[in-house]
């Protein structure tokens, strides 16, 4: 059973419906808000992959919306020592599903896709216009806030998206490397034969001759795989091979 996540939403308006009940958070469709996630074992949490699903607030069942072909939720994550900050956008209006309230089901998954940590946010209502939130804030005497629109995105957000894309790519590549290291059967690797040959070349070839063998193996790969290997995987494999060469043998100990 997954352990419990602590989740704190950062939205521009949270409405108290009745005493003792959960607050309802208002967000604008396609506009960023945050969720700060913590757990008892932050060191473990930082090693896991975050996943978010949109669910209905009443029964926590997953939202199925055929009209939306893309993802229902988009997010970026920033990891710090004491928390993980998720920057989130929801792409469905509550009015599109009979004004139903949503929750976010946030999970922290291991490499096998198993949820190690899990938690649900407070209810969320997704509206179409910032003015709807401004009116809610004014009705309870809260000061006017600068509510960004989906079209007015900060340059910093775009940079964070590029960083997250690079992190996701690196994570996938590291999974391939781990599979290569753990597998003793080249045919069982999640890559083609040319890539398996490259792995063997790096592991078995002396450093002085390694460059020529690697270039030969790379020439057999498609362009997209060649670029991926050159930028991400190959440096890691060379580090591993170099480290293995530097380890003292049993005779030297």
mmCIF file of C-alpha atoms in Angstrom:
data_model
loop_
_atom_site.group_PDB
_atom_site.id
_atom_site.type_symbol
_atom_site.label_atom_id
_atom_site.label_comp_id
_atom_site.label_asym_id
_atom_site.label_seq_id
_atom_site.Cartn_x
_atom_site.Cartn_y
_atom_site.Cartn_z
ATOM 1 C CA UNK A 1 0.000 0.000 0.000
ATOM 2 C CA UNK A 2 1.310 3.433 -0.990
ATOM 3 C CA UNK A 3 2.378 5.806 1.753
ATOM 4 C CA UNK A 4 0.631 9.148 2.192
ATOM 5 C CA UNK A 5 1.821 12.363 0.547
ATOM 6 C CA UNK A 6 1.323 15.766 2.146
ATOM 7 C CA UNK A 7 -0.001 18.167 -0.507
ATOM 8 C CA UNK A 8 -0.547 21.910 -0.232
ATOM 9 C CA UNK A 9 -2.230 23.703 -3.115
ATOM 10 C CA UNK A 10 -1.153 27.187 -4.126
ATOM 11 C CA UNK A 11 -4.117 28.859 -5.859
ATOM 12 C CA UNK A 12 -5.402 32.430 -6.061
ATOM 13 C CA UNK A 13 -8.699 31.709 -4.333
ATOM 14 C CA UNK A 14 -9.960 29.010 -1.963
ATOM 15 C CA UNK A 15 -13.617 29.146 -0.937
ATOM 16 C CA UNK A 16 -14.776 27.847 2.435
ATOM 17 C CA UNK A 17 -18.120 26.216 1.674
ATOM 18 C CA UNK A 18 -19.086 25.385 5.250
ATOM 19 C CA UNK A 19 -17.357 25.086 8.600
ATOM 20 C CA UNK A 20 -15.225 21.979 8.887
ATOM 21 C CA UNK A 21 -15.482 21.132 5.172
ATOM 22 C CA UNK A 22 -12.646 21.150 2.693
ATOM 23 C CA UNK A 23 -11.964 24.396 0.858
ATOM 24 C CA UNK A 24 -12.721 24.528 -2.877
ATOM 25 C CA UNK A 25 -9.838 25.940 -4.900
ATOM 26 C CA UNK A 26 -10.551 27.972 -8.042
ATOM 27 C CA UNK A 27 -8.133 27.830 -10.969
ATOM 28 C CA UNK A 28 -8.297 29.087 -14.548
ATOM 29 C CA UNK A 29 -8.138 26.544 -17.360
ATOM 30 C CA UNK A 30 -4.637 26.267 -18.884
ATOM 31 C CA UNK A 31 -3.254 28.678 -16.280
ATOM 32 C CA UNK A 32 -0.532 27.646 -13.864
ATOM 33 C CA UNK A 33 -1.025 27.002 -10.162
ATOM 34 C CA UNK A 34 1.144 25.023 -7.749
ATOM 35 C CA UNK A 35 1.109 22.038 -5.428
ATOM 36 C CA UNK A 36 3.844 21.587 -2.843
ATOM 37 C CA UNK A 37 4.457 17.922 -2.082
ATOM 38 C CA UNK A 38 6.279 16.543 0.957
ATOM 39 C CA UNK A 39 6.731 13.125 2.572
ATOM 40 C CA UNK A 40 8.320 11.584 5.638
ATOM 41 C CA UNK A 41 11.258 10.289 3.608
ATOM 42 C CA UNK A 42 12.204 13.177 1.332
ATOM 43 C CA UNK A 43 15.404 11.473 0.224
ATOM 44 C CA UNK A 44 13.335 8.605 -1.192
ATOM 45 C CA UNK A 45 10.695 10.918 -2.657
ATOM 46 C CA UNK A 46 13.318 12.847 -4.623
ATOM 47 C CA UNK A 47 14.365 9.639 -6.400
ATOM 48 C CA UNK A 48 10.828 8.828 -7.579
ATOM 49 C CA UNK A 49 8.920 9.973 -10.662
ATOM 50 C CA UNK A 50 5.879 12.181 -10.106
ATOM 51 C CA UNK A 51 2.586 11.408 -11.848
ATOM 52 C CA UNK A 52 -0.694 13.342 -11.770
ATOM 53 C CA UNK A 53 -4.193 12.239 -12.773
ATOM 54 C CA UNK A 54 -7.372 14.300 -12.757
ATOM 55 C CA UNK A 55 -10.160 12.649 -10.745
ATOM 56 C CA UNK A 56 -13.693 13.595 -9.714
ATOM 57 C CA UNK A 57 -13.814 15.063 -6.216
ATOM 58 C CA UNK A 58 -16.792 13.087 -4.846
ATOM 59 C CA UNK A 59 -15.677 9.511 -5.583
ATOM 60 C CA UNK A 60 -12.046 10.020 -6.721
ATOM 61 C CA UNK A 61 -12.674 8.149 -9.960
ATOM 62 C CA UNK A 62 -10.502 9.100 -12.916
ATOM 63 C CA UNK A 63 -11.907 11.730 -15.293
ATOM 64 C CA UNK A 64 -12.638 10.280 -18.722
ATOM 65 C CA UNK A 65 -13.284 13.014 -21.261
ATOM 66 C CA UNK A 66 -13.321 11.860 -24.883
ATOM 67 C CA UNK A 67 -13.528 15.376 -26.350
ATOM 68 C CA UNK A 68 -10.038 16.143 -25.070
ATOM 69 C CA UNK A 69 -7.487 14.213 -27.096
ATOM 70 C CA UNK A 70 -4.465 15.656 -25.294
ATOM 71 C CA UNK A 71 -3.466 15.216 -21.669
ATOM 72 C CA UNK A 72 -5.960 16.489 -19.108
ATOM 73 C CA UNK A 73 -3.193 17.798 -16.854
ATOM 74 C CA UNK A 74 0.250 19.188 -17.602
ATOM 75 C CA UNK A 75 2.927 19.777 -14.972
ATOM 76 C CA UNK A 76 6.555 20.608 -14.307
ATOM 77 C CA UNK A 77 8.423 19.665 -11.136
ATOM 78 C CA UNK A 78 11.151 21.417 -9.160
ATOM 79 C CA UNK A 79 12.944 19.393 -6.495
ATOM 80 C CA UNK A 80 14.398 20.984 -3.363
ATOM 81 C CA UNK A 81 15.778 19.508 -0.150
ATOM 82 C CA UNK A 82 12.499 19.691 1.770
ATOM 83 C CA UNK A 83 9.756 19.547 -0.907
ATOM 84 C CA UNK A 84 8.808 19.050 -4.540
ATOM 85 C CA UNK A 85 7.048 21.969 -6.214
ATOM 86 C CA UNK A 86 4.643 21.007 -9.001
ATOM 87 C CA UNK A 87 3.605 23.702 -11.473
ATOM 88 C CA UNK A 88 0.288 22.499 -12.883
ATOM 89 C CA UNK A 89 -2.203 23.335 -15.612
ATOM 90 C CA UNK A 90 -5.628 21.683 -15.971
ATOM 91 C CA UNK A 91 -7.076 21.538 -19.475
ATOM 92 C CA UNK A 92 -10.740 20.735 -18.720
ATOM 93 C CA UNK A 93 -13.421 23.094 -17.418
ATOM 94 C CA UNK A 94 -15.684 21.988 -14.597
ATOM 95 C CA UNK A 95 -18.591 23.206 -16.740
ATOM 96 C CA UNK A 96 -17.691 20.578 -19.350
ATOM 97 C CA UNK A 97 -18.574 17.812 -16.890
ATOM 98 C CA UNK A 98 -21.740 19.187 -15.296
ATOM 99 C CA UNK A 99 -19.858 21.584 -12.993
ATOM 100 C CA UNK A 100 -18.308 18.699 -11.119
ATOM 101 C CA UNK A 101 -15.399 19.473 -8.810
ATOM 102 C CA UNK A 102 -12.062 17.801 -9.442
ATOM 103 C CA UNK A 103 -9.123 16.633 -7.385
ATOM 104 C CA UNK A 104 -5.573 15.874 -8.430
ATOM 105 C CA UNK A 105 -4.351 12.377 -7.632
ATOM 106 C CA UNK A 106 -0.598 12.773 -7.190
ATOM 107 C CA UNK A 107 1.641 9.706 -7.085
ATOM 108 C CA UNK A 108 5.372 9.119 -6.717
ATOM 109 C CA UNK A 109 6.323 6.084 -8.805
ATOM 110 C CA UNK A 110 9.382 3.856 -8.866
ATOM 111 C CA UNK A 111 11.037 2.635 -12.086
ATOM 112 C CA UNK A 112 8.552 -0.252 -12.310
ATOM 113 C CA UNK A 113 5.598 2.168 -12.207
ATOM 114 C CA UNK A 114 4.517 1.184 -8.700
ATOM 115 C CA UNK A 115 3.160 3.968 -6.493
ATOM 116 C CA UNK A 116 5.387 4.351 -3.422
ATOM 117 C CA UNK A 117 3.623 7.537 -2.279
ATOM 118 C CA UNK A 118 0.121 8.746 -3.112
ATOM 119 C CA UNK A 119 -2.255 11.559 -2.161
ATOM 120 C CA UNK A 120 -5.228 13.665 -3.231
ATOM 121 C CA UNK A 121 -5.584 17.443 -3.269
ATOM 122 C CA UNK A 122 -8.515 19.399 -1.920
ATOM 123 C CA UNK A 123 -11.374 19.938 -4.417
ATOM 124 C CA UNK A 124 -10.693 22.130 -7.456
ATOM 125 C CA UNK A 125 -13.079 24.058 -9.679
ATOM 126 C CA UNK A 126 -11.722 24.956 -13.105
ATOM 127 C CA UNK A 127 -13.172 28.127 -14.639
ATOM 128 C CA UNK A 128 -12.656 29.726 -18.025
ATOM 129 C CA UNK A 129 -11.916 33.374 -17.152
ATOM 130 C CA UNK A 130 -9.781 35.152 -14.548
ATOM 131 C CA UNK A 131 -12.673 37.567 -13.898
ATOM 132 C CA UNK A 132 -14.589 34.745 -12.225
ATOM 133 C CA UNK A 133 -11.858 34.465 -9.610
ATOM 134 C CA UNK A 134 -11.532 38.236 -9.237
ATOM 135 C CA UNK A 135 -15.231 38.480 -8.422
ATOM 136 C CA UNK A 136 -14.953 35.686 -5.861
ATOM 137 C CA UNK A 137 -12.041 37.434 -4.164
ATOM 138 C CA UNK A 138 -13.837 40.798 -4.161
ATOM 139 C CA UNK A 139 -16.973 39.267 -2.619
ATOM 140 C CA UNK A 140 -15.042 38.217 0.489
ATOM 141 C CA UNK A 141 -12.904 41.337 0.703
ATOM 142 C CA UNK A 142 -9.652 39.871 -0.585
ATOM 143 C CA UNK A 143 -7.340 42.285 -2.454
ATOM 144 C CA UNK A 144 -7.238 42.198 -6.226
ATOM 145 C CA UNK A 145 -4.599 39.842 -7.555
ATOM 146 C CA UNK A 146 -2.699 39.756 -10.826
ATOM 147 C CA UNK A 147 -4.084 36.610 -12.432
ATOM 148 C CA UNK A 148 -2.084 35.527 -15.488
ATOM 149 C CA UNK A 149 -3.872 34.233 -18.574
ATOM 150 C CA UNK A 150 -2.913 31.222 -20.628
ATOM 151 C CA UNK A 151 -1.660 33.505 -23.430
ATOM 152 C CA UNK A 152 0.553 35.589 -21.159
ATOM 153 C CA UNK A 153 3.180 33.148 -20.064
ATOM 154 C CA UNK A 154 6.389 34.166 -18.378
ATOM 155 C CA UNK A 155 9.677 33.458 -20.095
ATOM 156 C CA UNK A 156 10.759 31.615 -16.966
ATOM 157 C CA UNK A 157 7.967 29.072 -17.420
ATOM 158 C CA UNK A 158 9.136 28.304 -20.951
ATOM 159 C CA UNK A 159 12.676 27.774 -19.696
ATOM 160 C CA UNK A 160 11.396 25.421 -16.987
ATOM 161 C CA UNK A 161 9.558 23.413 -19.636
ATOM 162 C CA UNK A 162 12.784 22.965 -21.604
ATOM 163 C CA UNK A 163 14.603 21.907 -18.436
ATOM 164 C CA UNK A 164 11.892 19.390 -17.571
ATOM 165 C CA UNK A 165 11.993 17.959 -21.106
ATOM 166 C CA UNK A 166 15.755 17.490 -20.779
ATOM 167 C CA UNK A 167 15.285 15.814 -17.386
ATOM 168 C CA UNK A 168 12.655 13.448 -18.785
ATOM 169 C CA UNK A 169 14.937 12.532 -21.688
ATOM 170 C CA UNK A 170 17.841 11.907 -19.353
ATOM 171 C CA UNK A 171 15.644 9.752 -17.086
ATOM 172 C CA UNK A 172 14.626 7.548 -20.019
ATOM 173 C CA UNK A 173 18.228 7.225 -21.163
ATOM 174 C CA UNK A 174 19.427 6.280 -17.700
ATOM 175 C CA UNK A 175 16.796 3.537 -17.593
ATOM 176 C CA UNK A 176 18.249 2.149 -20.827
ATOM 177 C CA UNK A 177 21.745 2.280 -19.361
ATOM 178 C CA UNK A 178 20.603 0.432 -16.221
ATOM 179 C CA UNK A 179 19.013 -2.267 -18.385
ATOM 180 C CA UNK A 180 22.249 -2.592 -20.355
ATOM 181 C CA UNK A 181 24.338 -2.998 -17.224
ATOM 182 C CA UNK A 182 21.989 -5.521 -15.601
ATOM 183 C CA UNK A 183 21.375 -7.645 -18.680
ATOM 184 C CA UNK A 184 23.775 -10.429 -19.673
ATOM 185 C CA UNK A 185 21.841 -11.277 -22.841
ATOM 186 C CA UNK A 186 22.257 -8.691 -25.602
ATOM 187 C CA UNK A 187 19.098 -9.906 -27.337
ATOM 188 C CA UNK A 188 17.066 -9.157 -24.194
ATOM 189 C CA UNK A 189 18.077 -5.496 -24.128
ATOM 190 C CA UNK A 190 15.392 -2.903 -24.947
ATOM 191 C CA UNK A 191 17.488 -1.715 -27.898
ATOM 192 C CA UNK A 192 18.521 -3.042 -31.282
ATOM 193 C CA UNK A 193 21.592 -5.097 -32.088
ATOM 194 C CA UNK A 194 23.709 -2.138 -33.176
ATOM 195 C CA UNK A 195 23.209 -0.416 -29.845
ATOM 196 C CA UNK A 196 24.027 -3.636 -28.000
ATOM 197 C CA UNK A 197 27.233 -3.847 -30.032
ATOM 198 C CA UNK A 198 28.124 -0.349 -28.925
ATOM 199 C CA UNK A 199 27.679 -1.329 -25.284
ATOM 200 C CA UNK A 200 29.970 -4.328 -25.720
ATOM 201 C CA UNK A 201 32.521 -2.129 -27.497
ATOM 202 C CA UNK A 202 32.685 0.314 -24.626
ATOM 203 C CA UNK A 203 32.853 -2.421 -21.999
ATOM 204 C CA UNK A 204 35.401 -4.681 -23.698
ATOM 205 C CA UNK A 205 37.653 -2.434 -25.804
ATOM 206 C CA UNK A 206 40.829 -0.887 -24.485
ATOM 207 C CA UNK A 207 40.646 2.880 -24.087
ATOM 208 C CA UNK A 208 43.188 3.552 -26.861
ATOM 209 C CA UNK A 209 41.146 1.704 -29.500
ATOM 210 C CA UNK A 210 37.702 2.489 -28.150
ATOM 211 C CA UNK A 211 37.046 5.592 -30.270
ATOM 212 C CA UNK A 212 37.368 3.747 -33.591
ATOM 213 C CA UNK A 213 35.128 0.876 -32.466
ATOM 214 C CA UNK A 214 32.509 3.273 -31.109
ATOM 215 C CA UNK A 215 32.402 5.285 -34.332
ATOM 216 C CA UNK A 216 31.863 2.076 -36.322
ATOM 217 C CA UNK A 217 28.994 1.034 -34.060
ATOM 218 C CA UNK A 218 27.436 4.498 -34.194
ATOM 219 C CA UNK A 219 27.448 4.489 -37.986
ATOM 220 C CA UNK A 220 25.002 1.559 -37.948
ATOM 221 C CA UNK A 221 22.402 3.489 -35.942
ATOM 222 C CA UNK A 222 19.536 5.686 -37.206
ATOM 223 C CA UNK A 223 20.117 9.429 -36.941
ATOM 224 C CA UNK A 224 17.808 9.978 -33.947
ATOM 225 C CA UNK A 225 19.454 7.195 -31.939
ATOM 226 C CA UNK A 226 22.913 8.439 -32.923
ATOM 227 C CA UNK A 227 22.162 11.923 -31.603
ATOM 228 C CA UNK A 228 20.672 10.542 -28.404
ATOM 229 C CA UNK A 229 23.687 8.297 -27.810
ATOM 230 C CA UNK A 230 26.235 11.002 -28.526
ATOM 231 C CA UNK A 231 24.610 13.529 -26.196
ATOM 232 C CA UNK A 232 23.434 11.381 -23.312
ATOM 233 C CA UNK A 233 24.182 7.665 -23.210
ATOM 234 C CA UNK A 234 27.706 7.429 -24.605
ATOM 235 C CA UNK A 235 29.345 9.724 -21.994
ATOM 236 C CA UNK A 236 27.777 7.658 -19.210
ATOM 237 C CA UNK A 237 28.972 4.387 -20.744
ATOM 238 C CA UNK A 238 32.498 5.717 -21.159
ATOM 239 C CA UNK A 239 32.562 6.834 -17.518
ATOM 240 C CA UNK A 240 31.471 3.349 -16.458
ATOM 241 C CA UNK A 241 34.121 1.673 -18.606
ATOM 242 C CA UNK A 242 36.854 4.059 -17.434
ATOM 243 C CA UNK A 243 35.903 3.452 -13.820
ATOM 244 C CA UNK A 244 36.078 -0.307 -14.359
ATOM 245 C CA UNK A 245 39.590 -0.002 -15.828
ATOM 246 C CA UNK A 246 40.743 2.050 -12.831
ATOM 247 C CA UNK A 247 39.540 -0.504 -10.244
ATOM 248 C CA UNK A 248 42.462 -2.515 -8.776
ATOM 249 C CA UNK A 249 42.506 -6.223 -9.549
ATOM 250 C CA UNK A 250 42.469 -8.934 -6.871
ATOM 251 C CA UNK A 251 46.216 -9.472 -7.457
ATOM 252 C CA UNK A 252 46.962 -5.843 -6.625
ATOM 253 C CA UNK A 253 45.033 -5.925 -3.315
#
